[in-house]
Tab-separated table of C-alpha atoms in Angstrom:
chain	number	residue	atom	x	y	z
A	1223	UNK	CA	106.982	119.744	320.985
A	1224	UNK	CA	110.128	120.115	322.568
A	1225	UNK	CA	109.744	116.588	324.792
A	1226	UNK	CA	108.442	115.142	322.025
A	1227	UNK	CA	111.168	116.191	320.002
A	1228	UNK	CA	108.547	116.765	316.772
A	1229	UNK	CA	107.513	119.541	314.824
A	1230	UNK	CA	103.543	119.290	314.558
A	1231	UNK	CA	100.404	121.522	314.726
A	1232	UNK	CA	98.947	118.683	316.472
A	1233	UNK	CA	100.978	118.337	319.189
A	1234	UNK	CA	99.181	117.977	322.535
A	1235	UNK	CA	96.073	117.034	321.011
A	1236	UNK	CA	92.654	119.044	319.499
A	1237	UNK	CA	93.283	122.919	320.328
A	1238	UNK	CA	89.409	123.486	319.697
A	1239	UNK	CA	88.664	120.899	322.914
A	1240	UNK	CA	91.424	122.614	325.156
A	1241	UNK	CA	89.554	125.748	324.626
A	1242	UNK	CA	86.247	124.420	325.111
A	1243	UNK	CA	87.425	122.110	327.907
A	1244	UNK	CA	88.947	125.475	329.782
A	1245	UNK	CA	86.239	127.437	328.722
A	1246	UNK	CA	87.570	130.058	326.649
A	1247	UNK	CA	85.637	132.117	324.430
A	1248	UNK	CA	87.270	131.807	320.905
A	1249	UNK	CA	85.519	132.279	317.368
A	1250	UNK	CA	89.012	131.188	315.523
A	1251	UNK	CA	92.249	130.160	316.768
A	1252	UNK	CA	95.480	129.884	314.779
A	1253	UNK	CA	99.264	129.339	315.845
A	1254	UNK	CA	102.505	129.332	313.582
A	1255	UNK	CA	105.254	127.801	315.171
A	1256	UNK	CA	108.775	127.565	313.520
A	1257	UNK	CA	112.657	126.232	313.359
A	1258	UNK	CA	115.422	126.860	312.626
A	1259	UNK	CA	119.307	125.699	312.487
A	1260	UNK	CA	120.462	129.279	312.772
A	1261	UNK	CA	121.818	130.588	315.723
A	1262	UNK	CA	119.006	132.316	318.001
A	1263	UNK	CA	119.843	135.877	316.293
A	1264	UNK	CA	118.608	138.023	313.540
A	1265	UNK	CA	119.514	134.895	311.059
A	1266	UNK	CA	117.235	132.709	312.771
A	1267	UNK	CA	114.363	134.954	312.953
A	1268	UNK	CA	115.128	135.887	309.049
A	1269	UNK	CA	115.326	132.097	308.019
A	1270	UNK	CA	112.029	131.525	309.855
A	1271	UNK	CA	110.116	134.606	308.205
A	1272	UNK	CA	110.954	133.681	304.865
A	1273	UNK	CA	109.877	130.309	305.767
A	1274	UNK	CA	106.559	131.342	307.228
A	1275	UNK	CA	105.792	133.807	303.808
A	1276	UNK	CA	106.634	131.516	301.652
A	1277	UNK	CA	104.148	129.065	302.673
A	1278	UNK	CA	100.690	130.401	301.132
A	1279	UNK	CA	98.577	128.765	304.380
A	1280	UNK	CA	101.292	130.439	306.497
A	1281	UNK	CA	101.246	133.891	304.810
A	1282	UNK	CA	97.644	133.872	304.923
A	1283	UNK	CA	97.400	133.190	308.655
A	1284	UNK	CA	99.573	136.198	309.610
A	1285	UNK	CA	98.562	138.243	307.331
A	1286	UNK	CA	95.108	138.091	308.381
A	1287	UNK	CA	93.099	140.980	309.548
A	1288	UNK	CA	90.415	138.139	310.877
């Protein structure tokens, strides 16, 4: 994402395919990724936590217990 300069969840192509493709045993994936302009510090990991629970789809994700 980084030397793309993007912000995606498809970045680099179909995750399910990597993991076939390397042959790793996997019933469900999921990844959160996240930004911020804050400086790397508490702020920064606060901005992005609020971000992360206040998307429903990204609550649910982390929150899972599956």
């Amino acid at each position: 994402m980084a030397r793309n300069n993007t912000m995606s969840h498809t970045v680099g192509g179909n995750l399910a395919y990597q993991l076939d493709y390397l042959d790793v045993q996997w019933y469900r994936y999921g990844e959160t990724i996240g930004w911020s302009t804050a400086a790397w510090t508490v702020d920064a990991a606060r901005a992005i936590y609020r971000g992360w629970m206040g998307s429903a789809p990204h609550r649910a994700l982390l929150m899972s217990s599956r």
